């Protein structure tokens, strides 16, 4: 995926990341994959926004979430990648994952 990461200038206990263009591959080789290995799109419509902080929920973050009408959702990049791979490259041990939605 493509990640933008930000850390607070004055308060480094706050970190915001935005992940776009999530893809997966059946290979364990990562960046060293053989030519022709297919990257499968997992999520291309949305941005996965993560807001991490130590201590209490910052008021300014709450205001931004409200202003932009953001919804809190659970989303596993790894889990959704496994499901996508199981759909594209069926394997007996992964068939039950491919059926999950």
Coordinates of C-alpha atoms in Angstrom, one line a residue:
X1 CA 0.0 0.0 0.0
X2 CA 0.9 3.7 -0.3
X3 CA 1.3 5.2 3.2
X4 CA 1.4 8.8 4.4
X5 CA 2.4 9.1 8.0
X6 CA 2.3 12.1 10.3
X7 CA 3.6 12.6 13.8
X8 CA 2.7 15.6 16.0
X9 CA 5.2 18.4 16.0
X10 CA 4.4 19.5 19.6
X11 CA 2.9 16.3 20.8
X12 CA 4.7 13.2 19.4
X13 CA 2.2 10.9 21.2
X14 CA -0.1 11.4 18.2
X15 CA 0.4 9.6 14.9
X16 CA -1.9 9.6 11.9
X17 CA -1.5 7.3 8.9
X18 CA -3.4 7.1 5.6
X19 CA -3.0 4.0 3.6
X20 CA -4.2 3.9 -0.1
X21 CA -4.1 1.4 -2.9
X22 CA -3.9 -1.8 -0.8
X23 CA -2.7 -4.8 -2.8
X24 CA -1.7 -8.3 -2.1
X25 CA 0.3 -11.1 -3.7
X26 CA 0.5 -14.9 -3.3
X27 CA 4.3 -14.7 -3.0
X28 CA 6.3 -14.3 0.1
X29 CA 9.0 -12.5 -1.8
X30 CA 7.6 -9.0 -1.4
X31 CA 9.6 -6.4 -3.4
X32 CA 11.9 -9.2 -4.8
X33 CA 9.1 -11.0 -6.6
X34 CA 9.7 -12.7 -9.9
X35 CA 8.6 -10.7 -13.0
X36 CA 5.0 -11.3 -13.9
X37 CA 3.9 -12.0 -10.4
X38 CA 0.4 -10.6 -10.0
X39 CA -0.5 -7.9 -7.5
X40 CA -4.2 -8.1 -6.6
X41 CA -6.1 -5.0 -5.6
X42 CA -7.6 -5.4 -2.1
X43 CA -9.0 -1.9 -1.5
X44 CA -8.7 0.9 -4.0
X45 CA -11.9 2.9 -3.2
X46 CA -11.1 4.0 0.3
X47 CA -8.4 5.4 2.5
X48 CA -7.5 3.4 5.6
X49 CA -7.1 6.2 8.2
X50 CA -5.5 5.3 11.5
X51 CA -5.3 7.7 14.4
X52 CA -3.1 6.6 17.2
X53 CA -2.4 8.4 20.4
X54 CA -1.3 7.8 24.0
X55 CA -3.5 9.1 26.8
X56 CA -6.9 10.6 26.2
X57 CA -8.6 11.2 22.8
X58 CA -7.5 14.7 21.6
X59 CA -10.3 17.2 21.3
X60 CA -9.0 18.5 18.0
X61 CA -9.1 15.0 16.5
X62 CA -12.7 14.6 17.8
X63 CA -13.6 17.9 16.0
X64 CA -12.0 16.7 12.7
X65 CA -13.8 13.4 12.9
X66 CA -17.1 15.2 13.4
X67 CA -16.5 17.8 10.8
X68 CA -15.7 15.3 8.1
X69 CA -18.3 12.8 9.3
X70 CA -15.8 10.0 9.6
X71 CA -17.0 6.6 10.8
X72 CA -15.1 4.3 13.1
X73 CA -14.8 0.9 11.5
X74 CA -12.8 -2.1 12.0
X75 CA -10.6 -3.0 9.0
X76 CA -7.8 -5.6 8.8
X77 CA -5.4 -5.0 5.9
X78 CA -3.9 -8.4 6.5
X79 CA -7.2 -10.2 6.9
X80 CA -8.7 -8.6 3.8
X81 CA -5.6 -9.4 1.8
X82 CA -5.8 -13.1 2.8
X83 CA -9.5 -13.1 1.8
X84 CA -8.7 -11.5 -1.6
X85 CA -5.8 -14.0 -2.2
X86 CA -8.0 -16.9 -1.3
X87 CA -10.6 -15.8 -3.8
X88 CA -8.1 -15.4 -6.6
X89 CA -5.8 -18.4 -5.8
X90 CA -8.0 -21.1 -4.3
X91 CA -6.3 -23.5 -1.9
X92 CA -8.1 -26.2 0.1
X93 CA -7.0 -24.6 3.5
X94 CA -8.2 -21.1 2.4
X95 CA -11.6 -22.0 0.9
X96 CA -13.5 -21.0 4.0
X97 CA -11.8 -17.6 4.0
X98 CA -12.8 -16.9 0.4
X99 CA -16.5 -17.5 1.3
X100 CA -16.4 -14.9 4.1
X101 CA -17.6 -11.4 3.3

